[in-house]
Every structure is written in structure tokens, then in C-alpha cells.
């Protein structure tokens, strides 16, 4: 028993190796999805307008489409009278052409009829049967939104990398789009290893515990823009793990295995990796999270996270999630989820390796949760985590630290 | 033509009326969902532990389960030798009881055997065949996580209102939970009205425009924690709208209709509301968004938003979304989405009514987007909006304003 970490790395080194591996193994891919379900997805290509907007000259007010020159000398004392030759609402158009002395009754949004170059708004008119009196003069182009005045066919509407908000989705729909090409979510297969792990109540017997990591990792993957799927719980057995990994590699972009954090168990994943591919990292000088493994089989990354749920979640969040975000088209870090707060009390950290602490935020202060690394309560309480660099052994009360929200 | 606003309200009044209506018409409801799909949902009831965690006395290290007193005088010079009577890995247990002078080889996570009260970690031992030499003394309880030491059956694990994060989901899974009771998302039916509106390319003819609001509202509803469904595009026709509303009321908690912002068209919704229920607001003194209608049929709210896409999105975001959030168990406002930035340039606002401006954030400054209220480009560009109170007519460059992100 006792794991030998043959390729143990400093945190900075590990970050670089992982970044390099992701860069060499993956490139951003796209998929076409329904615009209706696209909120918060990331646009893959610049989008150019396919049609003008407005698509036709459009009335901006309810009133009368006229020739502006017919109104020039109108006043309440000396109104100009025009003959109403048609009436159009939004969604219909008139095939008539307005001649001097004529008007067409028009609703907001309806197309301006031929021969008209202005709208006399209804509030500035008086109607008498088939005639309308203009009470004020209007200049040409008044209350007309011209075809293409907002967007011209070929204009750039949205850029690659834009995140689809309700407004941006609306703008695309105004173009008649039904689908949109967005960054594809990386598909991540999740495997938990351990003879002691069970999912169902019926298997929960003395010596067993419920598998936590599949669930916490799946939701962490979802938040970082990926699509996680729980594949299996694998016993501490070389053949079983190898089989599951081979199956997973066929369907998923990345495999996350957790468990085997101690004893000879981690060696099983190392063996499988050495057998089918290559090991790049075996052990990282961080706490918690030391028994992390990073390997590659063909062109796909297989990452072994610690079995300890706190460690697994922290390693995923700090080392893997930024790359999942990038593949999903998102920025590497989510700024709105990183804030600075003061530390509530002194904090001792381990010398010589970077240490992460789960923390709770209360009254805008950081409360580190000091518990056994196996404690599930920490997971229930924690709002996120802080990172203490390896040089630091003691943090003072009040020290401002970056808080990373889960 | 020309709409008469019979129940026009100041913004503050409208906010109060809408709040009162939501309070009287709805109460928070719950639904049980799969824990696996629960990320970012809100817990409906306090959750108590159903089992102890750890569920049994558990080894925290790889090594040997012993009686601590057997080790008391051990040292590298004078090691105590114990007979190894069994070996257990995580997930299995030994039915043997340790007597004085005996040890059981044990892996991290395995249950402590009867008779043992401490773990001698493997690094402090030497094994010789069926015997192990203890090189150091250990005190009772060393490296044992006791049953229930982290969580006791009956302990409060998570509280009503907690938002399910990866860690919290993990903590629930450690309890063996498969499902969790969360706040039910309010179901909102979306209707667009207007003869000029089309969805499909095949219907897009001269005088028609694509319906934008259904799409932008559906995604805005999703962001605020609700579940929007696009029901129909209804012509400006009393019977058709009435029919659609009656159908929608059977299935949805809230109906959002948009369109009919000008001309006599808004009157159709008013007529339907007067006929089937009651109108509470007909017109709000805001810009854009004046032609907003709020009514109630039986115990359900029917809200008429302006047809103008910018206005519809702003009215939903400012007046309706806080209540949808509340029904979904979320805080009324999303603090991380409200930030203060300085205004990039002077800004004139209309006198006598609150005005909202779509804005873009660049270099941490607010750039108001000054365009026709019908401009679709504003929707594509905008990151969110600012609000200028009715008393204000002029905002100076550099003035700090709250920015509301979409």
C-alpha cells in the first residue's frame, strides 16, 4: 500500500501542463441549436443581417399617410383637407398610390403607401367622413422608419463570443432566424471508482457509502458550460476501469474519474493510462487534491480526481473548469463569481504547498471552514473557496482575499 | 384610433399594485425533482439528515487497525509486534474482533473492526509476513472518523431557500437522496398579438415582421427562474384573443401578452379583461412601457406588455421578473446583476415620467443607447439598462448609476 507519486508537480507547473494539454487536444466546436433554447449559450460565428430592418418603410405613429407638401401651410385655423382613399392596419398594405390631395389612414407598423412621404399623427387631425383635416404641417420623412434604417442586410448584428441574452435572442428573431450556431458544450463522462461506493438505497449496507462525486461534479460541469454524464461506479479493479474508460472514450470528449485517492487504488488508473495512453501528472503539490492524475489516451484527456468530495470539487473547479468554460466559448474565469472579502480570523496554512479552504461568506467576511477533509458538512455549508499560495503560512484577520463562488 | 388609458398609474403606484396582486394571487409551490438535475434550484423545505455520516466508524488512513494500548511503548528501537489476523479494504468489513496483540490491515474508508480503537498508519509500521511492527505509539481514536461525527441523523443539513450548488447537491447525495423538493417554477404562457407578426419564413411577406417578443420574453422568463412557453400569435381580434387567453388560463399560472401597444389594438385585451375579469392597470407613467396593462382573471394575472420589443423586455424585467424570481424561491433582485458604473456622457431624460435606457458597458462606463424605441439594434447591443427617476431631467457625465444586467 501507499501511493508513489511519480510525476508530482507544483501547482503552477500543473496549471501549465493542463493548459497545454487542452490546447493540443481540443479545439472549439460548434453546434446548431434552436434559438428558442439558446439563452446563455455563446455565438460561434459573427452573425450578419439577412434582411433589412425594418423590412419596409413603416409608420411610427397612428394617423394618415400623406404627401408632406400637402400639409405645409396647415394650421388649426386654416386646416388642409385631404380625401381618405384607403385605410391600412399593421400587417396589411394598400395597393393604392397617394396623389396630391389624398391621404390613407394608417396604423403604427403598417407599410407606408406609394406616393406618401410623411405621417400626420392622428392627434393633429380631425376626420370628417371621407375627409381628414390636417391641423399642423409636417416635414417630409416625419414618423417614418425607413427600410433598413435600423439594420441593413449584410450588417454585423452579433459577434462570435457574444453570450445570448434575451435582447440578443430577440434581435436574431427579428431576422427570422430559427436556429443559431453556438459553441458546442464539451461532453464529459464521469466515473467514480471505489468498492465502497453505492448509488441506490438497496445497496447501502455496512461498510458502504453513497457516491457523492458523480453528482457534485455533474452539476459543477453544468455550471462551467459543459455537459456531464454519470457513466458508472467502477470497483477498484483494473479490468473494469479499463473497460469503462475505453467505452467512455468513444462517446465523450473528456473523462473525469474520481476515487482511488489513497492506498494502491490510484495505481489502477495510472496503470490503465500507461497501458492505453500517457500519464502527464501524478500528484500535485496542493492541499487538498494531491492525488490528482492527468493523462491522455489518443487525443482525449482522462483526469483522475481525488475520491474525497471536497478535494474532487476543488480540483475540478480550479484546474479543469476554466478549460471547460473556454471550450464552451465562455471566458476562463467568471468574474462575477470572484469577489474580494476580508478574512474573519487568522488562518494557518500548510507550508510548501498551495492550500484551498472551503469558506462561508457572512456579513461580507470570509469564514474558512476548518474540518476533516472528508467532512460532508463542509460541502453543505460552503459558498465557495479561497486559495492560499504555497509561500504563505499565516494569514492575518482582515486580510483581503479572493473568494471563488461555487 | 388612439388609446385612452383609463387606469394610468405612476411607476411607484404600479409597483405596489403588482406586488399586491402577486401576493394575493399566488403562493410558493413545490415540486420534487431529480437531485441530478437540481443545480441552481431552490430548496423548499429544511432538510434533515436521514442517516449518520460517516455511517460507520471509518479509517482515515491506510494502515493497521489496532488496540491503541498495544502501541503505547512502541518506538523504532523497540517496536511492538502484532499478529495480522485479517485485511480489509474500503467497501468490505471484517467479522473478526481484534484481541490484544492483534491487528487488521485496513484501507482508508474501511470500517474499523470490533476491538480496535486506533489506526497505526502504514508509514509508521513495518510488515513481516503475518506480523506488523509498530514503530510509534498512537493514542486512542487516532485516524478514526466516528459514526455520525460529521452529521448526525436528524441534524439540519440544508435550509429552505438554499440554492443548490455542486457542494450542496453532494451533501444531499451523501444522504442517499435521489430526489429533492424545490420551489416550483411558475409556468408562464406567452401570447403575441398583432396582424403583422409572423414566425415562419413562409409567412414573411411585405407588411409583415417577425415576432420578437415571444423569444426574448421566453428567455427572460427562464433567467428569472420561471418556465415560459410560447402559446400563439393572435390576430388583432377580440374573439381570437379571448379564446387564446381562456385556453392559456387552464394551463399556466401567469399569462403574458404583448402587442397592441398603439391604436385601438390595446383595447382588445382591455375588453377581454373587463369581460372575463378585472383591469387593475391600464397605462404606466414610464418610458418606454406606457401601454402596459395588468389584469386578473379568476386568480391568475394576465399582463399586457407593449408590442415594442425594447419596451416589452424592460417592463418584464423591471415589473414582473422580481415576482417570478420570488415564486421560484429566489431573491427578488439578483445582486450580482446590479452594479454601479459612471455615465459616459450627459443624458437627457423625459420630464414627469421614469425613463429606462438600454445601455452598453464599456471600459466600466455606461453608454446609453439612444435610438428609436423600435430599433432592434438596441436589443443586440444592450448589456442591460438604467433607470432615471421621473424627477430627473438631466444626468451629468460621470454620475454613478445602477446598471441592471439582462
PDB file of N, CA, C and O in Angstrom, chain A residues 155-179:
ATOM      1  N   UNK A 155     -25.225  43.868 -42.556  1.00  0.00           N
ATOM      2  CA  UNK A 155     -24.656  44.459 -41.334  1.00  0.00           C
ATOM      3  C   UNK A 155     -24.291  43.365 -40.329  1.00  0.00           C
ATOM      4  O   UNK A 155     -24.978  42.349 -40.236  1.00  0.00           O
ATOM      5  N   UNK A 156     -23.244  43.630 -39.555  1.00  0.00           N
ATOM      6  CA  UNK A 156     -22.895  42.724 -38.479  1.00  0.00           C
ATOM      7  C   UNK A 156     -23.875  42.951 -37.325  1.00  0.00           C
ATOM      8  O   UNK A 156     -23.988  44.057 -36.812  1.00  0.00           O
ATOM      9  N   UNK A 157     -24.608  41.912 -36.940  1.00  0.00           N
ATOM     10  CA  UNK A 157     -25.570  42.082 -35.832  1.00  0.00           C
ATOM     11  C   UNK A 157     -24.947  41.647 -34.523  1.00  0.00           C
ATOM     12  O   UNK A 157     -25.001  42.333 -33.511  1.00  0.00           O
ATOM     13  N   UNK A 158     -24.362  40.461 -34.499  1.00  0.00           N
ATOM     14  CA  UNK A 158     -23.763  39.945 -33.274  1.00  0.00           C
ATOM     15  C   UNK A 158     -22.425  39.308 -33.616  1.00  0.00           C
ATOM     16  O   UNK A 158     -22.221  38.808 -34.714  1.00  0.00           O
ATOM     17  N   UNK A 159     -21.547  39.342 -32.624  1.00  0.00           N
ATOM     18  CA  UNK A 159     -20.196  38.833 -32.866  1.00  0.00           C
ATOM     19  C   UNK A 159     -19.988  37.467 -32.237  1.00  0.00           C
ATOM     20  O   UNK A 159     -20.603  37.131 -31.220  1.00  0.00           O
ATOM     21  N   UNK A 160     -19.088  36.732 -32.816  1.00  0.00           N
ATOM     22  CA  UNK A 160     -18.607  35.484 -32.218  1.00  0.00           C
ATOM     23  C   UNK A 160     -18.249  35.767 -30.762  1.00  0.00           C
ATOM     24  O   UNK A 160     -17.585  36.768 -30.466  1.00  0.00           O
ATOM     25  N   UNK A 161     -18.663  34.924 -29.878  1.00  0.00           N
ATOM     26  CA  UNK A 161     -18.322  35.106 -28.464  1.00  0.00           C
ATOM     27  C   UNK A 161     -19.398  35.831 -27.670  1.00  0.00           C
ATOM     28  O   UNK A 161     -19.384  35.801 -26.448  1.00  0.00           O
ATOM     29  N   UNK A 162     -20.328  36.486 -28.372  1.00  0.00           N
ATOM     30  CA  UNK A 162     -21.447  37.115 -27.647  1.00  0.00           C
ATOM     31  C   UNK A 162     -22.264  36.049 -26.923  1.00  0.00           C
ATOM     32  O   UNK A 162     -22.553  34.993 -27.496  1.00  0.00           O
ATOM     33  N   UNK A 163     -22.635  36.346 -25.705  1.00  0.00           N
ATOM     34  CA  UNK A 163     -23.486  35.422 -24.955  1.00  0.00           C
ATOM     35  C   UNK A 163     -24.945  35.792 -25.215  1.00  0.00           C
ATOM     36  O   UNK A 163     -25.313  36.963 -25.156  1.00  0.00           O
ATOM     37  N   UNK A 164     -25.749  34.793 -25.527  1.00  0.00           N
ATOM     38  CA  UNK A 164     -27.123  35.077 -25.940  1.00  0.00           C
ATOM     39  C   UNK A 164     -28.008  35.471 -24.756  1.00  0.00           C
ATOM     40  O   UNK A 164     -28.344  34.656 -23.905  1.00  0.00           O
ATOM     41  N   UNK A 165     -28.347  36.740 -24.718  1.00  0.00           N
ATOM     42  CA  UNK A 165     -29.247  37.308 -23.713  1.00  0.00           C
ATOM     43  C   UNK A 165     -30.630  37.421 -24.344  1.00  0.00           C
ATOM     44  O   UNK A 165     -30.777  37.244 -25.555  1.00  0.00           O
ATOM     45  N   UNK A 166     -31.659  37.724 -23.545  1.00  0.00           N
ATOM     46  CA  UNK A 166     -32.993  37.891 -24.131  1.00  0.00           C
ATOM     47  C   UNK A 166     -32.998  38.917 -25.265  1.00  0.00           C
ATOM     48  O   UNK A 166     -33.623  38.684 -26.310  1.00  0.00           O
ATOM     49  N   UNK A 167     -32.305  40.016 -25.090  1.00  0.00           N
ATOM     50  CA  UNK A 167     -32.271  41.044 -26.129  1.00  0.00           C
ATOM     51  C   UNK A 167     -31.611  40.541 -27.402  1.00  0.00           C
ATOM     52  O   UNK A 167     -32.101  40.783 -28.512  1.00  0.00           O
ATOM     53  N   UNK A 168     -30.489  39.853 -27.244  1.00  0.00           N
ATOM     54  CA  UNK A 168     -29.768  39.367 -28.428  1.00  0.00           C
ATOM     55  C   UNK A 168     -30.581  38.280 -29.140  1.00  0.00           C
ATOM     56  O   UNK A 168     -30.586  38.197 -30.368  1.00  0.00           O
ATOM     57  N   UNK A 169     -31.263  37.458 -28.384  1.00  0.00           N
ATOM     58  CA  UNK A 169     -32.138  36.441 -28.986  1.00  0.00           C
ATOM     59  C   UNK A 169     -33.258  37.130 -29.767  1.00  0.00           C
ATOM     60  O   UNK A 169     -33.581  36.743 -30.890  1.00  0.00           O
ATOM     61  N   UNK A 170     -33.792  38.185 -29.177  1.00  0.00           N
ATOM     62  CA  UNK A 170     -34.832  38.957 -29.868  1.00  0.00           C
ATOM     63  C   UNK A 170     -34.312  39.549 -31.175  1.00  0.00           C
ATOM     64  O   UNK A 170     -34.981  39.493 -32.211  1.00  0.00           O
ATOM     65  N   UNK A 171     -33.098  40.081 -31.130  1.00  0.00           N
ATOM     66  CA  UNK A 171     -32.526  40.692 -32.332  1.00  0.00           C
ATOM     67  C   UNK A 171     -32.354  39.654 -33.441  1.00  0.00           C
ATOM     68  O   UNK A 171     -32.561  39.948 -34.619  1.00  0.00           O
ATOM     69  N   UNK A 172     -31.982  38.444 -33.068  1.00  0.00           N
ATOM     70  CA  UNK A 172     -31.826  37.383 -34.071  1.00  0.00           C
ATOM     71  C   UNK A 172     -33.178  36.949 -34.625  1.00  0.00           C
ATOM     72  O   UNK A 172     -33.338  36.666 -35.803  1.00  0.00           O
ATOM     73  N   UNK A 173     -34.169  36.910 -33.731  1.00  0.00           N
ATOM     74  CA  UNK A 173     -35.508  36.505 -34.174  1.00  0.00           C
ATOM     75  C   UNK A 173     -36.090  37.539 -35.132  1.00  0.00           C
ATOM     76  O   UNK A 173     -36.842  37.179 -36.038  1.00  0.00           O
ATOM     77  N   UNK A 174     -35.734  38.797 -34.927  1.00  0.00           N
ATOM     78  CA  UNK A 174     -36.216  39.853 -35.838  1.00  0.00           C
ATOM     79  C   UNK A 174     -35.730  39.594 -37.255  1.00  0.00           C
ATOM     80  O   UNK A 174     -36.290  40.095 -38.225  1.00  0.00           O
ATOM     81  N   UNK A 175     -34.668  38.792 -37.381  1.00  0.00           N
ATOM     82  CA  UNK A 175     -34.127  38.406 -38.682  1.00  0.00           C
ATOM     83  C   UNK A 175     -34.812  37.149 -39.223  1.00  0.00           C
ATOM     84  O   UNK A 175     -34.447  36.653 -40.280  1.00  0.00           O
ATOM     85  N   UNK A 176     -35.706  36.594 -38.427  1.00  0.00           N
ATOM     86  CA  UNK A 176     -36.396  35.392 -38.861  1.00  0.00           C
ATOM     87  C   UNK A 176     -35.636  34.116 -38.558  1.00  0.00           C
ATOM     88  O   UNK A 176     -36.043  33.034 -38.959  1.00  0.00           O
ATOM     89  N   UNK A 177     -34.534  34.226 -37.820  1.00  0.00           N
ATOM     90  CA  UNK A 177     -33.757  33.027 -37.514  1.00  0.00           C
ATOM     91  C   UNK A 177     -34.531  32.081 -36.598  1.00  0.00           C
ATOM     92  O   UNK A 177     -35.209  32.511 -35.677  1.00  0.00           O
ATOM     93  N   UNK A 178     -34.392  30.789 -36.875  1.00  0.00           N
ATOM     94  CA  UNK A 178     -34.997  29.752 -36.029  1.00  0.00           C
ATOM     95  C   UNK A 178     -33.914  29.014 -35.261  1.00  0.00           C
ATOM     96  O   UNK A 178     -34.141  28.455 -34.193  1.00  0.00           O
ATOM     97  N   UNK A 179     -32.719  29.000 -35.840  1.00  0.00           N
ATOM     98  CA  UNK A 179     -31.606  28.266 -35.245  1.00  0.00           C
ATOM     99  C   UNK A 179     -30.389  29.166 -35.190  1.00  0.00           C
ATOM    100  O   UNK A 179     -30.302  30.147 -35.921  1.00  0.00           O
TER     101      UNK A 179
END
